[in-house]
Amino acid sequence: DAGVTQSPTHLIKTRGQQVTLRCSPKSGHDTVSWYQQALGQGPQFIFQYYEEEERQRGNFPDRFSGHQFPNYSSELNVNALLLGDSALYLCASSLSPRAEAFFGQGTRLTVV
Amino acid sequence: AQTVTQSQPEMSVQEAETVTLSCTYDTSESDYYLFWYKQPPSRQMILVIRQEAYKQQNATENRFSVNFQKAAKSFSLKISDSQLGDAAMYFCAYRGIQGAQKLVFGQGTRLTINP
């Protein structure tokens, strides 16, 4: 059984560009959450998707948006990239919004 | 808002010895979950142990145990018989029961195991 998979593993973007990160949840999981982990810091909650809707959102600007597809996979989009958006982006899936979260290996985004 | 604080940026321990990682948190909720996650160089967050606040008994998972002091809002992790594979970043995390289901993480503690 594949766990949570994220793609790509690494990418480099230029300031002002847009980026899309992808997440496939663990089999049977219908809830996906996204976290941003800056270097040397703990992860910070971006938002959570359940039933194809954004259910909760952390303290992130509207440049950060997402989507959940009928197969429960999810995308995180970041527009107008800033140098400060450089971080590890973690996806976590769960059986429901209140269940234990399982994490993927993350996407390392570098903005230059 | 809930906050989680880990006051030890780095810790080291000799292989086979015991080490304790500290965590304090702040919340106005009476019921919640607390977690310890391990993040090795592979970057994937791995759940080590979890504690439900309504349970007075401290959680234990093999060599890992916690000391949960609800009144003091303290949640420390004890690793017994430390192994080289235990070397990683360790994060303490909080999750409420009501409202937001997000995990709130501390800043992390880097644990080094000396052979």
PDB file of C-alpha atoms in Angstrom:
ATOM      1  CA  ASP A   1       0.000   0.000   0.000  1.00  0.00           C
ATOM      2  CA  ALA A   2       1.574   3.255  -1.101  1.00  0.00           C
ATOM      3  CA  GLY A   3       1.667   5.937   1.510  1.00  0.00           C
ATOM      4  CA  VAL A   4       1.263   9.640   0.864  1.00  0.00           C
ATOM      5  CA  THR A   5       3.143  10.586  -2.302  1.00  0.00           C
ATOM      6  CA  GLN A   6       4.176  14.083  -3.320  1.00  0.00           C
ATOM      7  CA  SER A   7       5.574  15.425  -6.549  1.00  0.00           C
ATOM      8  CA  PRO A   8       7.946  16.812  -7.489  1.00  0.00           C
ATOM      9  CA  THR A   9      10.531  16.141  -4.780  1.00  0.00           C
ATOM     10  CA  HIS A  10      12.518  19.276  -5.555  1.00  0.00           C
ATOM     11  CA  LEU A  11      12.054  22.300  -7.765  1.00  0.00           C
ATOM     12  CA  ILE A  12      13.560  25.709  -8.311  1.00  0.00           C
ATOM     13  CA  LYS A  13      11.478  28.713  -9.350  1.00  0.00           C
ATOM     14  CA  THR A  14      12.141  32.390  -9.979  1.00  0.00           C
ATOM     15  CA  ARG A  15      10.558  35.213  -7.999  1.00  0.00           C
ATOM     16  CA  GLY A  16       7.169  36.185  -9.413  1.00  0.00           C
ATOM     17  CA  GLN A  17       6.514  32.803 -10.979  1.00  0.00           C
ATOM     18  CA  GLN A  18       3.730  30.411 -10.092  1.00  0.00           C
ATOM     19  CA  VAL A  19       4.128  26.836  -8.843  1.00  0.00           C
ATOM     20  CA  THR A  20       1.873  23.790  -8.427  1.00  0.00           C
ATOM     21  CA  LEU A  21       2.667  20.994  -5.998  1.00  0.00           C
ATOM     22  CA  ARG A  22       0.819  17.685  -6.029  1.00  0.00           C
ATOM     23  CA  CYS A  23      -0.202  15.162  -3.393  1.00  0.00           C
ATOM     24  CA  SER A  24      -1.751  11.709  -3.601  1.00  0.00           C
ATOM     25  CA  PRO A  25      -3.210  10.607  -0.275  1.00  0.00           C
ATOM     26  CA  LYS A  26      -2.813   7.221   1.347  1.00  0.00           C
ATOM     27  CA  SER A  27      -5.314   4.682   0.055  1.00  0.00           C
ATOM     28  CA  GLY A  28      -8.726   5.170   1.666  1.00  0.00           C
ATOM     29  CA  HIS A  29      -7.956   8.666   2.970  1.00  0.00           C
ATOM     30  CA  ASP A  30     -10.298  11.473   1.970  1.00  0.00           C
ATOM     31  CA  THR A  31      -8.759  14.428   3.817  1.00  0.00           C
ATOM     32  CA  VAL A  32      -5.613  16.284   2.771  1.00  0.00           C
ATOM     33  CA  SER A  33      -3.746  18.973   4.709  1.00  0.00           C
ATOM     34  CA  TRP A  34      -0.812  21.078   3.566  1.00  0.00           C
ATOM     35  CA  TYR A  35       1.996  22.438   5.736  1.00  0.00           C
ATOM     36  CA  GLN A  36       4.926  24.771   5.074  1.00  0.00           C
ATOM     37  CA  GLN A  37       8.195  24.028   6.874  1.00  0.00           C
ATOM     38  CA  ALA A  38      10.808  26.753   6.647  1.00  0.00           C
ATOM     39  CA  LEU A  39      14.424  25.750   7.240  1.00  0.00           C
ATOM     40  CA  GLY A  40      15.053  25.060  10.918  1.00  0.00           C
ATOM     41  CA  GLN A  41      11.400  25.530  11.883  1.00  0.00           C
ATOM     42  CA  GLY A  42       8.417  23.358  12.655  1.00  0.00           C
ATOM     43  CA  PRO A  43       5.713  22.914  10.010  1.00  0.00           C
ATOM     44  CA  GLN A  44       2.960  25.521   9.782  1.00  0.00           C
ATOM     45  CA  PHE A  45      -0.583  24.677   8.688  1.00  0.00           C
ATOM     46  CA  ILE A  46      -1.629  26.150   5.335  1.00  0.00           C
ATOM     47  CA  PHE A  47      -5.063  24.595   4.739  1.00  0.00           C
ATOM     48  CA  GLN A  48      -7.106  21.408   4.797  1.00  0.00           C
ATOM     49  CA  TYR A  49      -9.303  19.921   2.077  1.00  0.00           C
ATOM     50  CA  TYR A  50     -12.204  17.548   2.634  1.00  0.00           C
ATOM     51  CA  GLU A  51     -14.959  16.633   0.177  1.00  0.00           C
ATOM     52  CA  GLU A  52     -13.270  18.836  -2.433  1.00  0.00           C
ATOM     53  CA  GLU A  53     -13.670  21.957  -0.297  1.00  0.00           C
ATOM     54  CA  GLU A  54     -11.242  24.018   1.746  1.00  0.00           C
ATOM     55  CA  ARG A  55     -12.387  23.373   5.310  1.00  0.00           C
ATOM     56  CA  GLN A  56      -9.793  25.283   7.321  1.00  0.00           C
ATOM     57  CA  ARG A  57      -7.085  27.759   6.548  1.00  0.00           C
ATOM     58  CA  GLY A  58      -4.020  28.909   8.419  1.00  0.00           C
ATOM     59  CA  ASN A  59      -2.465  32.363   8.403  1.00  0.00           C
ATOM     60  CA  PHE A  60      -1.323  32.381   4.781  1.00  0.00           C
ATOM     61  CA  PRO A  61      -2.069  34.972   2.080  1.00  0.00           C
ATOM     62  CA  ASP A  62      -4.426  34.402  -0.827  1.00  0.00           C
ATOM     63  CA  ARG A  63      -1.414  33.706  -3.046  1.00  0.00           C
ATOM     64  CA  PHE A  64      -1.660  30.226  -1.577  1.00  0.00           C
ATOM     65  CA  SER A  65      -4.570  28.276  -2.995  1.00  0.00           C
ATOM     66  CA  GLY A  66      -5.477  24.656  -3.398  1.00  0.00           C
ATOM     67  CA  HIS A  67      -7.745  22.126  -4.915  1.00  0.00           C
ATOM     68  CA  GLN A  68      -8.939  18.623  -4.152  1.00  0.00           C
ATOM     69  CA  PHE A  69     -10.050  16.292  -6.922  1.00  0.00           C
ATOM     70  CA  PRO A  70     -12.791  13.632  -6.817  1.00  0.00           C
ATOM     71  CA  ASN A  71     -10.116  10.946  -6.305  1.00  0.00           C
ATOM     72  CA  TYR A  72      -9.038  12.893  -3.161  1.00  0.00           C
ATOM     73  CA  SER A  73      -5.669  13.929  -4.585  1.00  0.00           C
ATOM     74  CA  SER A  74      -4.771  17.553  -4.033  1.00  0.00           C
ATOM     75  CA  GLU A  75      -2.784  20.432  -5.456  1.00  0.00           C
ATOM     76  CA  LEU A  76      -1.195  23.408  -3.745  1.00  0.00           C
ATOM     77  CA  ASN A  77      -0.729  26.489  -5.912  1.00  0.00           C
ATOM     78  CA  VAL A  78       1.421  29.470  -5.000  1.00  0.00           C
ATOM     79  CA  ASN A  79       1.297  32.610  -7.146  1.00  0.00           C
ATOM     80  CA  ALA A  80       3.722  35.516  -7.354  1.00  0.00           C
ATOM     81  CA  LEU A  81       6.468  33.603  -5.587  1.00  0.00           C
ATOM     82  CA  LEU A  82       8.609  35.412  -3.033  1.00  0.00           C
ATOM     83  CA  LEU A  83      12.050  34.438  -1.762  1.00  0.00           C
ATOM     84  CA  GLY A  84      10.387  33.752   1.593  1.00  0.00           C
ATOM     85  CA  ASP A  85       8.249  31.021   0.044  1.00  0.00           C
ATOM     86  CA  SER A  86      11.343  28.812  -0.111  1.00  0.00           C
ATOM     87  CA  ALA A  87      10.545  25.893   2.172  1.00  0.00           C
ATOM     88  CA  LEU A  88       9.662  22.224   2.435  1.00  0.00           C
ATOM     89  CA  TYR A  89       5.975  21.725   1.664  1.00  0.00           C
ATOM     90  CA  LEU A  90       4.445  18.734   3.400  1.00  0.00           C
ATOM     91  CA  CYS A  91       1.208  17.017   2.544  1.00  0.00           C
ATOM     92  CA  ALA A  92      -0.645  14.925   5.123  1.00  0.00           C
ATOM     93  CA  SER A  93      -3.665  12.709   4.572  1.00  0.00           C
ATOM     94  CA  SER A  94      -6.146  11.169   6.993  1.00  0.00           C
ATOM     95  CA  LEU A  95      -9.254   8.980   7.019  1.00  0.00           C
ATOM     96  CA  SER A  96     -11.296  11.985   8.080  1.00  0.00           C
ATOM     97  CA  PRO A  97     -10.644  15.545   9.249  1.00  0.00           C
ATOM     98  CA  ARG A  98     -10.342  14.314  12.852  1.00  0.00           C
ATOM     99  CA  ALA A  99      -8.240  11.205  12.224  1.00  0.00           C
ATOM    100  CA  GLU A 100      -4.482  10.684  12.529  1.00  0.00           C
ATOM    101  CA  ALA A 101      -2.429  12.390   9.849  1.00  0.00           C
ATOM    102  CA  PHE A 102       0.111  10.534   7.707  1.00  0.00           C
ATOM    103  CA  PHE A 103       2.777  12.647   6.011  1.00  0.00           C
ATOM    104  CA  GLY A 104       4.502  12.475   2.657  1.00  0.00           C
ATOM    105  CA  GLN A 105       8.187  13.177   2.109  1.00  0.00           C
ATOM    106  CA  GLY A 106       7.547  16.720   1.013  1.00  0.00           C
ATOM    107  CA  THR A 107       8.480  18.960  -1.888  1.00  0.00           C
ATOM    108  CA  ARG A 108      11.514  21.179  -1.439  1.00  0.00           C
ATOM    109  CA  LEU A 109      10.792  24.518  -3.153  1.00  0.00           C
ATOM    110  CA  THR A 110      13.607  26.983  -3.728  1.00  0.00           C
ATOM    111  CA  VAL A 111      12.767  30.472  -4.992  1.00  0.00           C
ATOM    112  CA  VAL A 112      15.670  32.406  -6.524  1.00  0.00           C
TER     113      VAL A 112
ATOM    114  CA  ALA B   1      -4.351  30.531  19.879  1.00  0.00           C
ATOM    115  CA  GLN B   2      -2.486  27.413  20.860  1.00  0.00           C
ATOM    116  CA  THR B   3       1.304  27.467  21.012  1.00  0.00           C
ATOM    117  CA  VAL B   4       3.911  24.746  21.430  1.00  0.00           C
ATOM    118  CA  THR B   5       7.420  25.428  22.727  1.00  0.00           C
ATOM    119  CA  GLN B   6      10.476  23.181  22.591  1.00  0.00           C
ATOM    120  CA  SER B   7      13.254  24.853  24.541  1.00  0.00           C
ATOM    121  CA  GLN B   8      16.057  22.458  23.528  1.00  0.00           C
ATOM    122  CA  PRO B   9      17.254  23.152  19.961  1.00  0.00           C
ATOM    123  CA  GLU B  10      19.763  20.295  20.195  1.00  0.00           C
ATOM    124  CA  MET B  11      20.325  17.268  22.399  1.00  0.00           C
ATOM    125  CA  SER B  12      22.852  14.460  22.308  1.00  0.00           C
ATOM    126  CA  VAL B  13      23.025  11.095  24.027  1.00  0.00           C
ATOM    127  CA  GLN B  14      25.310   8.080  24.081  1.00  0.00           C
ATOM    128  CA  GLU B  15      24.040   4.991  22.349  1.00  0.00           C
ATOM    129  CA  ALA B  16      22.074   2.715  24.733  1.00  0.00           C
ATOM    130  CA  GLU B  17      21.450   5.530  27.224  1.00  0.00           C
ATOM    131  CA  THR B  18      18.245   7.419  27.998  1.00  0.00           C
ATOM    132  CA  VAL B  19      17.355  10.927  26.877  1.00  0.00           C
ATOM    133  CA  THR B  20      14.378  13.191  27.594  1.00  0.00           C
ATOM    134  CA  LEU B  21      13.102  15.856  25.214  1.00  0.00           C
ATOM    135  CA  SER B  22      10.998  18.689  26.657  1.00  0.00           C
ATOM    136  CA  CYS B  23       7.838  20.324  25.359  1.00  0.00           C
ATOM    137  CA  THR B  24       5.410  22.830  26.835  1.00  0.00           C
ATOM    138  CA  TYR B  25       2.200  24.093  25.308  1.00  0.00           C
ATOM    139  CA  ASP B  26      -0.450  26.668  25.907  1.00  0.00           C
ATOM    140  CA  THR B  27      -4.167  26.176  25.351  1.00  0.00           C
ATOM    141  CA  SER B  28      -7.496  27.126  26.857  1.00  0.00           C
ATOM    142  CA  GLU B  29      -9.111  23.873  25.724  1.00  0.00           C
ATOM    143  CA  SER B  30      -9.714  21.059  28.180  1.00  0.00           C
ATOM    144  CA  ASP B  31      -9.549  18.193  25.707  1.00  0.00           C
ATOM    145  CA  TYR B  32      -6.951  17.767  22.989  1.00  0.00           C
ATOM    146  CA  TYR B  33      -4.278  15.474  21.564  1.00  0.00           C
ATOM    147  CA  LEU B  34      -0.514  15.757  21.890  1.00  0.00           C
ATOM    148  CA  PHE B  35       1.995  14.097  19.595  1.00  0.00           C
ATOM    149  CA  TRP B  36       5.687  13.528  19.126  1.00  0.00           C
ATOM    150  CA  TYR B  37       6.842  13.249  15.508  1.00  0.00           C
ATOM    151  CA  LYS B  38      10.260  12.202  14.242  1.00  0.00           C
ATOM    152  CA  GLN B  39      11.688  13.725  11.057  1.00  0.00           C
ATOM    153  CA  PRO B  40      14.804  11.933   9.769  1.00  0.00           C
ATOM    154  CA  PRO B  41      16.893  13.282   6.866  1.00  0.00           C
ATOM    155  CA  SER B  42      14.394  11.646   4.502  1.00  0.00           C
ATOM    156  CA  ARG B  43      12.084  14.529   5.567  1.00  0.00           C
ATOM    157  CA  GLN B  44       9.002  12.394   6.166  1.00  0.00           C
ATOM    158  CA  MET B  45       7.238  13.097   9.459  1.00  0.00           C
ATOM    159  CA  ILE B  46       6.772   9.845  11.362  1.00  0.00           C
ATOM    160  CA  LEU B  47       4.422   9.592  14.325  1.00  0.00           C
ATOM    161  CA  VAL B  48       6.300   8.345  17.384  1.00  0.00           C
ATOM    162  CA  ILE B  49       3.652   8.515  20.087  1.00  0.00           C
ATOM    163  CA  ARG B  50       0.404  10.266  20.935  1.00  0.00           C
ATOM    164  CA  GLN B  51      -1.448  11.181  24.110  1.00  0.00           C
ATOM    165  CA  GLU B  52      -5.100  12.012  24.633  1.00  0.00           C
ATOM    166  CA  ALA B  53      -5.454  14.741  27.228  1.00  0.00           C
ATOM    167  CA  TYR B  54      -8.402  13.044  28.965  1.00  0.00           C
ATOM    168  CA  LYS B  55      -6.261   9.985  29.711  1.00  0.00           C
ATOM    169  CA  GLN B  56      -4.243  10.266  32.900  1.00  0.00           C
ATOM    170  CA  GLN B  57      -2.042   7.306  32.031  1.00  0.00           C
ATOM    171  CA  ASN B  58       1.118   8.217  30.156  1.00  0.00           C
ATOM    172  CA  ALA B  59       1.414   6.700  26.665  1.00  0.00           C
ATOM    173  CA  THR B  60       4.150   4.173  25.931  1.00  0.00           C
ATOM    174  CA  GLU B  61       5.362   2.706  22.623  1.00  0.00           C
ATOM    175  CA  ASN B  62       8.229   0.259  23.088  1.00  0.00           C
ATOM    176  CA  ARG B  63      11.334   2.365  23.954  1.00  0.00           C
ATOM    177  CA  PHE B  64       9.372   5.628  23.776  1.00  0.00           C
ATOM    178  CA  SER B  65       7.284   7.000  26.631  1.00  0.00           C
ATOM    179  CA  VAL B  66       5.873  10.355  27.622  1.00  0.00           C
ATOM    180  CA  ASN B  67       5.491  12.284  30.846  1.00  0.00           C
ATOM    181  CA  PHE B  68       2.227  14.195  30.464  1.00  0.00           C
ATOM    182  CA  GLN B  69       1.599  16.837  33.115  1.00  0.00           C
ATOM    183  CA  LYS B  70      -1.726  18.446  32.175  1.00  0.00           C
ATOM    184  CA  ALA B  71      -1.805  21.084  34.901  1.00  0.00           C
ATOM    185  CA  ALA B  72       1.722  22.199  34.047  1.00  0.00           C
ATOM    186  CA  LYS B  73       1.003  21.901  30.294  1.00  0.00           C
ATOM    187  CA  SER B  74       4.116  19.831  29.880  1.00  0.00           C
ATOM    188  CA  PHE B  75       4.642  16.864  27.548  1.00  0.00           C
ATOM    189  CA  SER B  76       8.139  15.355  27.533  1.00  0.00           C
ATOM    190  CA  LEU B  77       9.397  12.390  25.501  1.00  0.00           C
ATOM    191  CA  LYS B  78      11.726   9.798  27.000  1.00  0.00           C
ATOM    192  CA  ILE B  79      13.731   7.563  24.701  1.00  0.00           C
ATOM    193  CA  SER B  80      15.245   4.551  26.437  1.00  0.00           C
ATOM    194  CA  ASP B  81      18.126   2.438  25.116  1.00  0.00           C
ATOM    195  CA  SER B  82      18.888   5.025  22.418  1.00  0.00           C
ATOM    196  CA  GLN B  83      19.824   3.623  19.014  1.00  0.00           C
ATOM    197  CA  LEU B  84      21.698   5.183  16.113  1.00  0.00           C
ATOM    198  CA  GLY B  85      18.467   5.111  14.098  1.00  0.00           C
ATOM    199  CA  ASP B  86      16.832   7.434  16.626  1.00  0.00           C
ATOM    200  CA  ALA B  87      18.924  10.347  15.354  1.00  0.00           C
ATOM    201  CA  ALA B  88      16.526  12.874  13.818  1.00  0.00           C
ATOM    202  CA  MET B  89      14.590  16.081  14.408  1.00  0.00           C
ATOM    203  CA  TYR B  90      11.812  15.583  16.936  1.00  0.00           C
ATOM    204  CA  PHE B  91       8.716  17.752  16.908  1.00  0.00           C
ATOM    205  CA  CYS B  92       6.098  18.113  19.590  1.00  0.00           C
ATOM    206  CA  ALA B  93       2.624  18.882  18.230  1.00  0.00           C
ATOM    207  CA  TYR B  94      -0.829  19.818  19.527  1.00  0.00           C
ATOM    208  CA  ARG B  95      -4.233  19.219  18.000  1.00  0.00           C
ATOM    209  CA  GLY B  96      -7.504  20.423  19.431  1.00  0.00           C
ATOM    210  CA  ILE B  97     -10.755  18.502  19.563  1.00  0.00           C
ATOM    211  CA  GLN B  98     -13.147  21.314  18.798  1.00  0.00           C
ATOM    212  CA  GLY B  99     -12.967  23.525  15.755  1.00  0.00           C
ATOM    213  CA  ALA B 100      -9.643  23.489  13.952  1.00  0.00           C
ATOM    214  CA  GLN B 101      -8.144  20.047  13.379  1.00  0.00           C
ATOM    215  CA  LYS B 102      -4.775  21.406  12.387  1.00  0.00           C
ATOM    216  CA  LEU B 103      -1.541  20.304  14.006  1.00  0.00           C
ATOM    217  CA  VAL B 104       0.397  23.043  15.809  1.00  0.00           C
ATOM    218  CA  PHE B 105       4.104  22.185  15.928  1.00  0.00           C
ATOM    219  CA  GLY B 106       6.974  23.285  18.117  1.00  0.00           C
ATOM    220  CA  GLN B 107      10.310  24.427  16.706  1.00  0.00           C
ATOM    221  CA  GLY B 108      11.892  21.003  16.995  1.00  0.00           C
ATOM    222  CA  THR B 109      14.831  19.389  18.810  1.00  0.00           C
ATOM    223  CA  ARG B 110      17.716  17.871  16.883  1.00  0.00           C
ATOM    224  CA  LEU B 111      18.765  14.613  18.566  1.00  0.00           C
ATOM    225  CA  THR B 112      22.244  13.224  17.972  1.00  0.00           C
ATOM    226  CA  ILE B 113      23.211   9.699  19.031  1.00  0.00           C
ATOM    227  CA  ASN B 114      26.887   9.214  19.848  1.00  0.00           C
ATOM    228  CA  PRO B 115      28.212   5.679  19.225  1.00  0.00           C
TER     229      PRO B 115
END
